[in-house]
Amino acid sequence: MGTITLSIDDRTEQEFRGLVEKVLGKRKGALGEAATEAMKIWIRAKTQEEIAQDAIELTAKAYHFGARKYTSRKDLYDRQPTAD
């Protein structure tokens, strides 16, 4: 388990502490639990943004699938009329 020392503006700290107390109570470790959850959510959001950006970049690339080797739909099938 790691230890992080952070400097946070007073208003944000008070809002965070108040919400943690409201949701998790004043029990020991509640602040650390909430901070850990907040960090996990932030990491997940940033990772998803990165994945989305990579997908957008992939869609911007042009792919060459080769030349079209047929002129009409019937050229795709070997169905010839049978002589009875």
PDB file of N, CA, C and O in Angstrom:
ATOM      1  N   MET A   1       0.857  -1.170   0.000  1.00  0.00           N
ATOM      2  CA  MET A   1       0.000   0.000   0.000  1.00  0.00           C
ATOM      3  C   MET A   1       0.897   1.225   0.000  1.00  0.00           C
ATOM      4  O   MET A   1       1.863   1.307   0.744  1.00  0.00           O
ATOM      5  N   GLY A   2       0.568   2.188  -0.869  1.00  0.00           N
ATOM      6  CA  GLY A   2       1.375   3.383  -0.995  1.00  0.00           C
ATOM      7  C   GLY A   2       0.824   4.531  -0.175  1.00  0.00           C
ATOM      8  O   GLY A   2      -0.322   4.542   0.255  1.00  0.00           O
ATOM      9  N   THR A   3       1.685   5.507   0.042  1.00  0.00           N
ATOM     10  CA  THR A   3       1.299   6.720   0.748  1.00  0.00           C
ATOM     11  C   THR A   3       1.537   7.894  -0.179  1.00  0.00           C
ATOM     12  O   THR A   3       2.617   8.018  -0.760  1.00  0.00           O
ATOM     13  N   ILE A   4       0.538   8.745  -0.334  1.00  0.00           N
ATOM     14  CA  ILE A   4       0.641   9.917  -1.199  1.00  0.00           C
ATOM     15  C   ILE A   4       0.296  11.147  -0.370  1.00  0.00           C
ATOM     16  O   ILE A   4      -0.713  11.165   0.339  1.00  0.00           O
ATOM     17  N   THR A   5       1.123  12.171  -0.486  1.00  0.00           N
ATOM     18  CA  THR A   5       0.841  13.442   0.162  1.00  0.00           C
ATOM     19  C   THR A   5       0.417  14.410  -0.919  1.00  0.00           C
ATOM     20  O   THR A   5       1.138  14.625  -1.890  1.00  0.00           O
ATOM     21  N   LEU A   6      -0.773  14.978  -0.783  1.00  0.00           N
ATOM     22  CA  LEU A   6      -1.336  15.849  -1.806  1.00  0.00           C
ATOM     23  C   LEU A   6      -1.611  17.235  -1.254  1.00  0.00           C
ATOM     24  O   LEU A   6      -1.956  17.384  -0.083  1.00  0.00           O
ATOM     25  N   SER A   7      -1.508  18.219  -2.117  1.00  0.00           N
ATOM     26  CA  SER A   7      -1.932  19.573  -1.781  1.00  0.00           C
ATOM     27  C   SER A   7      -3.177  19.865  -2.605  1.00  0.00           C
ATOM     28  O   SER A   7      -3.128  19.866  -3.835  1.00  0.00           O
ATOM     29  N   ILE A   8      -4.288  20.084  -1.913  1.00  0.00           N
ATOM     30  CA  ILE A   8      -5.576  20.303  -2.566  1.00  0.00           C
ATOM     31  C   ILE A   8      -6.142  21.611  -2.039  1.00  0.00           C
ATOM     32  O   ILE A   8      -5.990  21.926  -0.852  1.00  0.00           O
ATOM     33  N   ASP A   9      -6.813  22.352  -2.927  1.00  0.00           N
ATOM     34  CA  ASP A   9      -7.382  23.611  -2.449  1.00  0.00           C
ATOM     35  C   ASP A   9      -8.423  23.321  -1.359  1.00  0.00           C
ATOM     36  O   ASP A   9      -9.046  22.265  -1.330  1.00  0.00           O
ATOM     37  N   ASP A  10      -8.596  24.275  -0.447  1.00  0.00           N
ATOM     38  CA  ASP A  10      -9.428  24.088   0.743  1.00  0.00           C
ATOM     39  C   ASP A  10     -10.877  23.733   0.419  1.00  0.00           C
ATOM     40  O   ASP A  10     -11.470  22.863   1.056  1.00  0.00           O
ATOM     41  N   ARG A  11     -11.439  24.394  -0.560  1.00  0.00           N
ATOM     42  CA  ARG A  11     -12.842  24.149  -0.892  1.00  0.00           C
ATOM     43  C   ARG A  11     -13.065  22.710  -1.368  1.00  0.00           C
ATOM     44  O   ARG A  11     -14.003  22.041  -0.932  1.00  0.00           O
ATOM     45  N   THR A  12     -12.185  22.245  -2.255  1.00  0.00           N
ATOM     46  CA  THR A  12     -12.291  20.875  -2.764  1.00  0.00           C
ATOM     47  C   THR A  12     -12.123  19.871  -1.628  1.00  0.00           C
ATOM     48  O   THR A  12     -12.863  18.881  -1.548  1.00  0.00           O
ATOM     49  N   GLU A  13     -11.169  20.129  -0.745  1.00  0.00           N
ATOM     50  CA  GLU A  13     -10.942  19.230   0.386  1.00  0.00           C
ATOM     51  C   GLU A  13     -12.178  19.150   1.282  1.00  0.00           C
ATOM     52  O   GLU A  13     -12.607  18.057   1.667  1.00  0.00           O
ATOM     53  N   GLN A  14     -12.758  20.282   1.604  1.00  0.00           N
ATOM     54  CA  GLN A  14     -13.931  20.295   2.477  1.00  0.00           C
ATOM     55  C   GLN A  14     -15.121  19.601   1.826  1.00  0.00           C
ATOM     56  O   GLN A  14     -15.843  18.845   2.482  1.00  0.00           O
ATOM     57  N   GLU A  15     -15.335  19.829   0.524  1.00  0.00           N
ATOM     58  CA  GLU A  15     -16.423  19.155  -0.192  1.00  0.00           C
ATOM     59  C   GLU A  15     -16.206  17.648  -0.206  1.00  0.00           C
ATOM     60  O   GLU A  15     -17.138  16.871   0.013  1.00  0.00           O
ATOM     61  N   PHE A  16     -14.959  17.231  -0.456  1.00  0.00           N
ATOM     62  CA  PHE A  16     -14.638  15.812  -0.511  1.00  0.00           C
ATOM     63  C   PHE A  16     -14.836  15.167   0.854  1.00  0.00           C
ATOM     64  O   PHE A  16     -15.480  14.127   0.979  1.00  0.00           O
ATOM     65  N   ARG A  17     -14.290  15.780   1.885  1.00  0.00           N
ATOM     66  CA  ARG A  17     -14.426  15.241   3.240  1.00  0.00           C
ATOM     67  C   ARG A  17     -15.901  15.167   3.654  1.00  0.00           C
ATOM     68  O   ARG A  17     -16.332  14.185   4.260  1.00  0.00           O
ATOM     69  N   GLY A  18     -16.664  16.212   3.317  1.00  0.00           N
ATOM     70  CA  GLY A  18     -18.080  16.212   3.667  1.00  0.00           C
ATOM     71  C   GLY A  18     -18.839  15.098   2.970  1.00  0.00           C
ATOM     72  O   GLY A  18     -19.678  14.423   3.588  1.00  0.00           O
ATOM     73  N   LEU A  19     -18.553  14.893   1.705  1.00  0.00           N
ATOM     74  CA  LEU A  19     -19.232  13.832   0.957  1.00  0.00           C
ATOM     75  C   LEU A  19     -18.807  12.456   1.444  1.00  0.00           C
ATOM     76  O   LEU A  19     -19.638  11.549   1.563  1.00  0.00           O
ATOM     77  N   VAL A  20     -17.519  12.287   1.748  1.00  0.00           N
ATOM     78  CA  VAL A  20     -17.044  11.004   2.275  1.00  0.00           C
ATOM     79  C   VAL A  20     -17.741  10.701   3.591  1.00  0.00           C
ATOM     80  O   VAL A  20     -18.219   9.579   3.816  1.00  0.00           O
ATOM     81  N   GLU A  21     -17.848  11.697   4.450  1.00  0.00           N
ATOM     82  CA  GLU A  21     -18.510  11.501   5.742  1.00  0.00           C
ATOM     83  C   GLU A  21     -19.985  11.148   5.547  1.00  0.00           C
ATOM     84  O   GLU A  21     -20.519  10.278   6.227  1.00  0.00           O
ATOM     85  N   LYS A  22     -20.626  11.802   4.580  1.00  0.00           N
ATOM     86  CA  LYS A  22     -22.042  11.552   4.311  1.00  0.00           C
ATOM     87  C   LYS A  22     -22.271  10.140   3.762  1.00  0.00           C
ATOM     88  O   LYS A  22     -23.210   9.454   4.148  1.00  0.00           O
ATOM     89  N   VAL A  23     -21.397   9.702   2.855  1.00  0.00           N
ATOM     90  CA  VAL A  23     -21.573   8.403   2.191  1.00  0.00           C
ATOM     91  C   VAL A  23     -20.995   7.251   3.013  1.00  0.00           C
ATOM     92  O   VAL A  23     -21.655   6.222   3.205  1.00  0.00           O
ATOM     93  N   LEU A  24     -19.773   7.411   3.507  1.00  0.00           N
ATOM     94  CA  LEU A  24     -19.088   6.300   4.185  1.00  0.00           C
ATOM     95  C   LEU A  24     -19.032   6.442   5.705  1.00  0.00           C
ATOM     96  O   LEU A  24     -18.649   5.497   6.388  1.00  0.00           O
ATOM     97  N   GLY A  25     -19.366   7.606   6.210  1.00  0.00           N
ATOM     98  CA  GLY A  25     -19.321   7.818   7.649  1.00  0.00           C
ATOM     99  C   GLY A  25     -17.958   8.302   8.109  1.00  0.00           C
ATOM    100  O   GLY A  25     -17.062   8.580   7.315  1.00  0.00           O
ATOM    101  N   LYS A  26     -17.802   8.384   9.438  1.00  0.00           N
ATOM    102  CA  LYS A  26     -16.555   8.887  10.022  1.00  0.00           C
ATOM    103  C   LYS A  26     -15.611   7.762  10.419  1.00  0.00           C
ATOM    104  O   LYS A  26     -14.701   7.982  11.205  1.00  0.00           O
ATOM    105  N   ARG A  27     -15.834   6.588   9.898  1.00  0.00           N
ATOM    106  CA  ARG A  27     -15.008   5.452  10.309  1.00  0.00           C
ATOM    107  C   ARG A  27     -13.573   5.586   9.804  1.00  0.00           C
ATOM    108  O   ARG A  27     -13.293   6.311   8.846  1.00  0.00           O
ATOM    109  N   LYS A  28     -12.695   4.872  10.435  1.00  0.00           N
ATOM    110  CA  LYS A  28     -11.281   4.889  10.086  1.00  0.00           C
ATOM    111  C   LYS A  28     -11.088   4.332   8.675  1.00  0.00           C
ATOM    112  O   LYS A  28     -11.647   3.293   8.324  1.00  0.00           O
ATOM    113  N   GLY A  29     -10.331   5.017   7.858  1.00  0.00           N
ATOM    114  CA  GLY A  29     -10.019   4.555   6.515  1.00  0.00           C
ATOM    115  C   GLY A  29     -11.013   4.982   5.447  1.00  0.00           C
ATOM    116  O   GLY A  29     -10.815   4.699   4.265  1.00  0.00           O
ATOM    117  N   ALA A  30     -12.071   5.676   5.837  1.00  0.00           N
ATOM    118  CA  ALA A  30     -13.098   6.077   4.868  1.00  0.00           C
ATOM    119  C   ALA A  30     -12.537   7.060   3.845  1.00  0.00           C
ATOM    120  O   ALA A  30     -12.833   6.961   2.650  1.00  0.00           O
ATOM    121  N   LEU A  31     -11.730   7.997   4.302  1.00  0.00           N
ATOM    122  CA  LEU A  31     -11.155   8.990   3.393  1.00  0.00           C
ATOM    123  C   LEU A  31     -10.232   8.320   2.370  1.00  0.00           C
ATOM    124  O   LEU A  31     -10.290   8.605   1.174  1.00  0.00           O
ATOM    125  N   GLY A  32      -9.411   7.389   2.820  1.00  0.00           N
ATOM    126  CA  GLY A  32      -8.519   6.661   1.919  1.00  0.00           C
ATOM    127  C   GLY A  32      -9.280   5.790   0.938  1.00  0.00           C
ATOM    128  O   GLY A  32      -8.929   5.686  -0.240  1.00  0.00           O
ATOM    129  N   GLU A  33     -10.352   5.174   1.414  1.00  0.00           N
ATOM    130  CA  GLU A  33     -11.194   4.335   0.556  1.00  0.00           C
ATOM    131  C   GLU A  33     -11.829   5.175  -0.558  1.00  0.00           C
ATOM    132  O   GLU A  33     -11.841   4.779  -1.730  1.00  0.00           O
ATOM    133  N   ALA A  34     -12.352   6.336  -0.173  1.00  0.00           N
ATOM    134  CA  ALA A  34     -12.984   7.221  -1.158  1.00  0.00           C
ATOM    135  C   ALA A  34     -11.957   7.767  -2.147  1.00  0.00           C
ATOM    136  O   ALA A  34     -12.234   7.860  -3.344  1.00  0.00           O
ATOM    137  N   ALA A  35     -10.774   8.118  -1.650  1.00  0.00           N
ATOM    138  CA  ALA A  35      -9.723   8.633  -2.535  1.00  0.00           C
ATOM    139  C   ALA A  35      -9.277   7.547  -3.516  1.00  0.00           C
ATOM    140  O   ALA A  35      -9.060   7.824  -4.703  1.00  0.00           O
ATOM    141  N   THR A  36      -9.168   6.325  -3.052  1.00  0.00           N
ATOM    142  CA  THR A  36      -8.791   5.211  -3.918  1.00  0.00           C
ATOM    143  C   THR A  36      -9.848   4.996  -5.000  1.00  0.00           C
ATOM    144  O   THR A  36      -9.519   4.818  -6.186  1.00  0.00           O
ATOM    145  N   GLU A  37     -11.121   5.016  -4.607  1.00  0.00           N
ATOM    146  CA  GLU A  37     -12.200   4.859  -5.581  1.00  0.00           C
ATOM    147  C   GLU A  37     -12.183   5.986  -6.606  1.00  0.00           C
ATOM    148  O   GLU A  37     -12.347   5.746  -7.812  1.00  0.00           O
ATOM    149  N   ALA A  38     -11.963   7.215  -6.150  1.00  0.00           N
ATOM    150  CA  ALA A  38     -11.902   8.363  -7.059  1.00  0.00           C
ATOM    151  C   ALA A  38     -10.748   8.213  -8.051  1.00  0.00           C
ATOM    152  O   ALA A  38     -10.891   8.517  -9.239  1.00  0.00           O
ATOM    153  N   MET A  39      -9.616   7.752  -7.576  1.00  0.00           N
ATOM    154  CA  MET A  39      -8.459   7.554  -8.462  1.00  0.00           C
ATOM    155  C   MET A  39      -8.730   6.462  -9.486  1.00  0.00           C
ATOM    156  O   MET A  39      -8.374   6.596 -10.661  1.00  0.00           O
ATOM    157  N   LYS A  40      -9.370   5.374  -9.074  1.00  0.00           N
ATOM    158  CA  LYS A  40      -9.700   4.291 -10.001  1.00  0.00           C
ATOM    159  C   LYS A  40     -10.655   4.779 -11.090  1.00  0.00           C
ATOM    160  O   LYS A  40     -10.491   4.451 -12.265  1.00  0.00           O
ATOM    161  N   ILE A  41     -11.646   5.576 -10.688  1.00  0.00           N
ATOM    162  CA  ILE A  41     -12.600   6.126 -11.661  1.00  0.00           C
ATOM    163  C   ILE A  41     -11.879   7.042 -12.634  1.00  0.00           C
ATOM    164  O   ILE A  41     -12.103   7.000 -13.841  1.00  0.00           O
ATOM    165  N   TRP A  42     -10.978   7.859 -12.141  1.00  0.00           N
ATOM    166  CA  TRP A  42     -10.214   8.783 -12.986  1.00  0.00           C
ATOM    167  C   TRP A  42      -9.334   8.002 -13.962  1.00  0.00           C
ATOM    168  O   TRP A  42      -9.274   8.326 -15.153  1.00  0.00           O
ATOM    169  N   ILE A  43      -8.661   6.974 -13.461  1.00  0.00           N
ATOM    170  CA  ILE A  43      -7.803   6.144 -14.326  1.00  0.00           C
ATOM    171  C   ILE A  43      -8.634   5.481 -15.416  1.00  0.00           C
ATOM    172  O   ILE A  43      -8.248   5.474 -16.595  1.00  0.00           O
ATOM    173  N   ARG A  44      -9.797   4.916 -15.048  1.00  0.00           N
ATOM    174  CA  ARG A  44     -10.667   4.264 -16.021  1.00  0.00           C
ATOM    175  C   ARG A  44     -11.138   5.252 -17.085  1.00  0.00           C
ATOM    176  O   ARG A  44     -11.145   4.950 -18.276  1.00  0.00           O
ATOM    177  N   ALA A  45     -11.514   6.454 -16.662  1.00  0.00           N
ATOM    178  CA  ALA A  45     -11.994   7.469 -17.612  1.00  0.00           C
ATOM    179  C   ALA A  45     -10.889   7.876 -18.578  1.00  0.00           C
ATOM    180  O   ALA A  45     -11.111   7.985 -19.788  1.00  0.00           O
ATOM    181  N   LYS A  46      -9.698   8.100 -18.071  1.00  0.00           N
ATOM    182  CA  LYS A  46      -8.578   8.507 -18.929  1.00  0.00           C
ATOM    183  C   LYS A  46      -8.181   7.382 -19.873  1.00  0.00           C
ATOM    184  O   LYS A  46      -7.841   7.622 -21.032  1.00  0.00           O
ATOM    185  N   THR A  47      -8.234   6.146 -19.411  1.00  0.00           N
ATOM    186  CA  THR A  47      -7.922   4.997 -20.263  1.00  0.00           C
ATOM    187  C   THR A  47      -8.944   4.888 -21.385  1.00  0.00           C
ATOM    188  O   THR A  47      -8.581   4.652 -22.544  1.00  0.00           O
ATOM    189  N   GLN A  48     -10.222   5.063 -21.069  1.00  0.00           N
ATOM    190  CA  GLN A  48     -11.263   5.008 -22.090  1.00  0.00           C
ATOM    191  C   GLN A  48     -11.104   6.135 -23.108  1.00  0.00           C
ATOM    192  O   GLN A  48     -11.324   5.934 -24.303  1.00  0.00           O
ATOM    193  N   GLU A  49     -10.706   7.320 -22.645  1.00  0.00           N
ATOM    194  CA  GLU A  49     -10.460   8.430 -23.567  1.00  0.00           C
ATOM    195  C   GLU A  49      -9.328   8.076 -24.529  1.00  0.00           C
ATOM    196  O   GLU A  49      -9.398   8.354 -25.722  1.00  0.00           O
ATOM    197  N   GLU A  50      -8.283   7.441 -23.995  1.00  0.00           N
ATOM    198  CA  GLU A  50      -7.142   7.040 -24.824  1.00  0.00           C
ATOM    199  C   GLU A  50      -7.562   5.983 -25.847  1.00  0.00           C
ATOM    200  O   GLU A  50      -7.189   6.057 -27.019  1.00  0.00           O
ATOM    201  N   ILE A  51      -8.359   5.013 -25.419  1.00  0.00           N
ATOM    202  CA  ILE A  51      -8.846   3.971 -26.327  1.00  0.00           C
ATOM    203  C   ILE A  51      -9.701   4.592 -27.428  1.00  0.00           C
ATOM    204  O   ILE A  51      -9.565   4.253 -28.611  1.00  0.00           O
ATOM    205  N   ALA A  52     -10.562   5.521 -27.053  1.00  0.00           N
ATOM    206  CA  ALA A  52     -11.423   6.188 -28.034  1.00  0.00           C
ATOM    207  C   ALA A  52     -10.589   6.993 -29.023  1.00  0.00           C
ATOM    208  O   ALA A  52     -10.854   6.980 -30.232  1.00  0.00           O
ATOM    209  N   GLN A  53      -9.567   7.679 -28.537  1.00  0.00           N
ATOM    210  CA  GLN A  53      -8.708   8.470 -29.417  1.00  0.00           C
ATOM    211  C   GLN A  53      -7.968   7.566 -30.400  1.00  0.00           C
ATOM    212  O   GLN A  53      -7.860   7.880 -31.585  1.00  0.00           O
ATOM    213  N   ASP A  54      -7.479   6.428 -29.919  1.00  0.00           N
ATOM    214  CA  ASP A  54      -6.807   5.467 -30.801  1.00  0.00           C
ATOM    215  C   ASP A  54      -7.756   4.947 -31.868  1.00  0.00           C
ATOM    216  O   ASP A  54      -7.385   4.792 -33.030  1.00  0.00           O
ATOM    217  N   ALA A  55      -9.005   4.678 -31.493  1.00  0.00           N
ATOM    218  CA  ALA A  55      -9.997   4.190 -32.450  1.00  0.00           C
ATOM    219  C   ALA A  55     -10.303   5.253 -33.503  1.00  0.00           C
ATOM    220  O   ALA A  55     -10.442   4.944 -34.693  1.00  0.00           O
ATOM    221  N   ILE A  56     -10.391   6.502 -33.085  1.00  0.00           N
ATOM    222  CA  ILE A  56     -10.638   7.597 -34.032  1.00  0.00           C
ATOM    223  C   ILE A  56      -9.482   7.713 -35.019  1.00  0.00           C
ATOM    224  O   ILE A  56      -9.691   7.895 -36.218  1.00  0.00           O
ATOM    225  N   GLU A  57      -8.263   7.588 -34.525  1.00  0.00           N
ATOM    226  CA  GLU A  57      -7.097   7.649 -35.402  1.00  0.00           C
ATOM    227  C   GLU A  57      -7.094   6.493 -36.399  1.00  0.00           C
ATOM    228  O   GLU A  57      -6.725   6.666 -37.561  1.00  0.00           O
ATOM    229  N   LEU A  58      -7.511   5.310 -35.954  1.00  0.00           N
ATOM    230  CA  LEU A  58      -7.572   4.163 -36.861  1.00  0.00           C
ATOM    231  C   LEU A  58      -8.606   4.370 -37.958  1.00  0.00           C
ATOM    232  O   LEU A  58      -8.381   3.974 -39.107  1.00  0.00           O
ATOM    233  N   THR A  59      -9.737   4.971 -37.618  1.00  0.00           N
ATOM    234  CA  THR A  59     -10.767   5.189 -38.628  1.00  0.00           C
ATOM    235  C   THR A  59     -10.340   6.241 -39.639  1.00  0.00           C
ATOM    236  O   THR A  59     -10.853   6.260 -40.760  1.00  0.00           O
ATOM    237  N   ALA A  60      -9.409   7.099 -39.270  1.00  0.00           N
ATOM    238  CA  ALA A  60      -8.944   8.133 -40.184  1.00  0.00           C
ATOM    239  C   ALA A  60      -7.994   7.560 -41.242  1.00  0.00           C
ATOM    240  O   ALA A  60      -7.807   8.160 -42.300  1.00  0.00           O
ATOM    241  N   LYS A  61      -7.407   6.410 -40.960  1.00  0.00           N
ATOM    242  CA  LYS A  61      -6.484   5.791 -41.919  1.00  0.00           C
ATOM    243  C   LYS A  61      -7.266   5.183 -43.071  1.00  0.00           C
ATOM    244  O   LYS A  61      -8.341   4.633 -42.892  1.00  0.00           O
ATOM    245  N   ALA A  62      -6.717   5.281 -44.254  1.00  0.00           N
ATOM    246  CA  ALA A  62      -7.356   4.694 -45.432  1.00  0.00           C
ATOM    247  C   ALA A  62      -6.807   3.281 -45.638  1.00  0.00           C
ATOM    248  O   ALA A  62      -5.623   3.043 -45.490  1.00  0.00           O
ATOM    249  N   TYR A  63      -7.662   2.364 -45.948  1.00  0.00           N
ATOM    250  CA  TYR A  63      -7.264   0.992 -46.223  1.00  0.00           C
ATOM    251  C   TYR A  63      -7.572   0.661 -47.676  1.00  0.00           C
ATOM    252  O   TYR A  63      -8.620   1.001 -48.197  1.00  0.00           O
ATOM    253  N   HIS A  64      -6.634  -0.020 -48.327  1.00  0.00           N
ATOM    254  CA  HIS A  64      -6.817  -0.433 -49.709  1.00  0.00           C
ATOM    255  C   HIS A  64      -7.151  -1.921 -49.699  1.00  0.00           C
ATOM    256  O   HIS A  64      -6.341  -2.749 -49.287  1.00  0.00           O
ATOM    257  N   PHE A  65      -8.335  -2.261 -50.129  1.00  0.00           N
ATOM    258  CA  PHE A  65      -8.791  -3.640 -50.109  1.00  0.00           C
ATOM    259  C   PHE A  65      -8.598  -4.341 -51.449  1.00  0.00           C
ATOM    260  O   PHE A  65      -9.092  -5.427 -51.656  1.00  0.00           O
ATOM    261  N   GLY A  66      -7.900  -3.723 -52.358  1.00  0.00           N
ATOM    262  CA  GLY A  66      -7.656  -4.352 -53.640  1.00  0.00           C
ATOM    263  C   GLY A  66      -8.637  -3.894 -54.700  1.00  0.00           C
ATOM    264  O   GLY A  66      -9.562  -3.139 -54.453  1.00  0.00           O
ATOM    265  N   ALA A  67      -8.406  -4.391 -55.907  1.00  0.00           N
ATOM    266  CA  ALA A  67      -9.255  -3.997 -57.028  1.00  0.00           C
ATOM    267  C   ALA A  67     -10.531  -4.820 -57.038  1.00  0.00           C
ATOM    268  O   ALA A  67     -10.566  -5.967 -56.596  1.00  0.00           O
ATOM    269  N   ARG A  68     -11.555  -4.254 -57.571  1.00  0.00           N
ATOM    270  CA  ARG A  68     -12.829  -4.951 -57.714  1.00  0.00           C
ATOM    271  C   ARG A  68     -12.718  -5.871 -58.927  1.00  0.00           C
ATOM    272  O   ARG A  68     -12.419  -5.425 -60.031  1.00  0.00           O
ATOM    273  N   LYS A  69     -12.958  -7.147 -58.740  1.00  0.00           N
ATOM    274  CA  LYS A  69     -12.730  -8.135 -59.791  1.00  0.00           C
ATOM    275  C   LYS A  69     -14.021  -8.595 -60.450  1.00  0.00           C
ATOM    276  O   LYS A  69     -14.045  -9.632 -61.089  1.00  0.00           O
ATOM    277  N   TYR A  70     -15.068  -7.858 -60.322  1.00  0.00           N
ATOM    278  CA  TYR A  70     -16.320  -8.211 -60.963  1.00  0.00           C
ATOM    279  C   TYR A  70     -16.998  -6.934 -61.457  1.00  0.00           C
ATOM    280  O   TYR A  70     -16.743  -5.854 -60.953  1.00  0.00           O
ATOM    281  N   THR A  71     -17.810  -7.107 -62.474  1.00  0.00           N
ATOM    282  CA  THR A  71     -18.492  -5.936 -63.030  1.00  0.00           C
ATOM    283  C   THR A  71     -19.958  -5.887 -62.633  1.00  0.00           C
ATOM    284  O   THR A  71     -20.548  -4.821 -62.597  1.00  0.00           O
ATOM    285  N   SER A  72     -20.525  -7.055 -62.364  1.00  0.00           N
ATOM    286  CA  SER A  72     -21.923  -7.073 -61.943  1.00  0.00           C
ATOM    287  C   SER A  72     -22.105  -8.155 -60.878  1.00  0.00           C
ATOM    288  O   SER A  72     -21.242  -9.006 -60.676  1.00  0.00           O
ATOM    289  N   ARG A  73     -23.235  -8.127 -60.249  1.00  0.00           N
ATOM    290  CA  ARG A  73     -23.525  -9.067 -59.173  1.00  0.00           C
ATOM    291  C   ARG A  73     -23.521 -10.521 -59.663  1.00  0.00           C
ATOM    292  O   ARG A  73     -23.061 -11.412 -58.954  1.00  0.00           O
ATOM    293  N   LYS A  74     -23.989 -10.751 -60.882  1.00  0.00           N
ATOM    294  CA  LYS A  74     -24.054 -12.131 -61.376  1.00  0.00           C
ATOM    295  C   LYS A  74     -22.661 -12.725 -61.582  1.00  0.00           C
ATOM    296  O   LYS A  74     -22.498 -13.932 -61.566  1.00  0.00           O
ATOM    297  N   ASP A  75     -21.641 -11.866 -61.711  1.00  0.00           N
ATOM    298  CA  ASP A  75     -20.265 -12.364 -61.837  1.00  0.00           C
ATOM    299  C   ASP A  75     -19.762 -12.994 -60.539  1.00  0.00           C
ATOM    300  O   ASP A  75     -18.782 -13.737 -60.536  1.00  0.00           O
ATOM    301  N   LEU A  76     -20.421 -12.715 -59.456  1.00  0.00           N
ATOM    302  CA  LEU A  76     -20.001 -13.256 -58.161  1.00  0.00           C
ATOM    303  C   LEU A  76     -20.418 -14.709 -57.983  1.00  0.00           C
ATOM    304  O   LEU A  76     -19.887 -15.404 -57.122  1.00  0.00           O
ATOM    305  N   TYR A  77     -21.365 -15.154 -58.761  1.00  0.00           N
ATOM    306  CA  TYR A  77     -21.902 -16.489 -58.585  1.00  0.00           C
ATOM    307  C   TYR A  77     -21.672 -17.311 -59.846  1.00  0.00           C
ATOM    308  O   TYR A  77     -21.693 -16.807 -60.952  1.00  0.00           O
ATOM    309  N   ASP A  78     -21.459 -18.635 -59.677  1.00  0.00           N
ATOM    310  CA  ASP A  78     -21.268 -19.539 -60.802  1.00  0.00           C
ATOM    311  C   ASP A  78     -22.563 -20.187 -61.205  1.00  0.00           C
ATOM    312  O   ASP A  78     -22.611 -21.359 -61.537  1.00  0.00           O
ATOM    313  N   ARG A  79     -23.602 -19.478 -61.224  1.00  0.00           N
ATOM    314  CA  ARG A  79     -24.898 -20.037 -61.569  1.00  0.00           C
ATOM    315  C   ARG A  79     -25.157 -19.818 -63.056  1.00  0.00           C
ATOM    316  O   ARG A  79     -25.393 -18.706 -63.507  1.00  0.00           O
ATOM    317  N   GLN A  80     -25.082 -20.862 -63.751  1.00  0.00           N
ATOM    318  CA  GLN A  80     -25.364 -20.830 -65.183  1.00  0.00           C
ATOM    319  C   GLN A  80     -26.672 -21.579 -65.390  1.00  0.00           C
ATOM    320  O   GLN A  80     -26.939 -22.574 -64.732  1.00  0.00           O
ATOM    321  N   PRO A  81     -27.488 -21.122 -66.328  1.00  0.00           N
ATOM    322  CA  PRO A  81     -28.732 -21.854 -66.586  1.00  0.00           C
ATOM    323  C   PRO A  81     -28.409 -23.284 -67.053  1.00  0.00           C
ATOM    324  O   PRO A  81     -27.518 -23.496 -67.860  1.00  0.00           O
ATOM    325  N   THR A  82     -29.085 -24.235 -66.485  1.00  0.00           N
ATOM    326  CA  THR A  82     -28.859 -25.631 -66.864  1.00  0.00           C
ATOM    327  C   THR A  82     -29.774 -26.009 -68.037  1.00  0.00           C
ATOM    328  O   THR A  82     -30.922 -25.599 -68.101  1.00  0.00           O
ATOM    329  N   ALA A  83     -29.211 -26.797 -68.942  1.00  0.00           N
ATOM    330  CA  ALA A  83     -30.002 -27.264 -70.090  1.00  0.00           C
ATOM    331  C   ALA A  83     -30.603 -28.606 -69.726  1.00  0.00           C
ATOM    332  O   ALA A  83     -29.910 -29.552 -69.404  1.00  0.00           O
ATOM    333  N   ASP A  84     -31.902 -28.700 -69.776  1.00  0.00           N
ATOM    334  CA  ASP A  84     -32.581 -29.964 -69.449  1.00  0.00           C
ATOM    335  C   ASP A  84     -32.835 -30.789 -70.671  1.00  0.00           C
ATOM    336  O   ASP A  84     -33.097 -30.542 -71.710  1.00  0.00           O
TER     337      ASP A  84
END
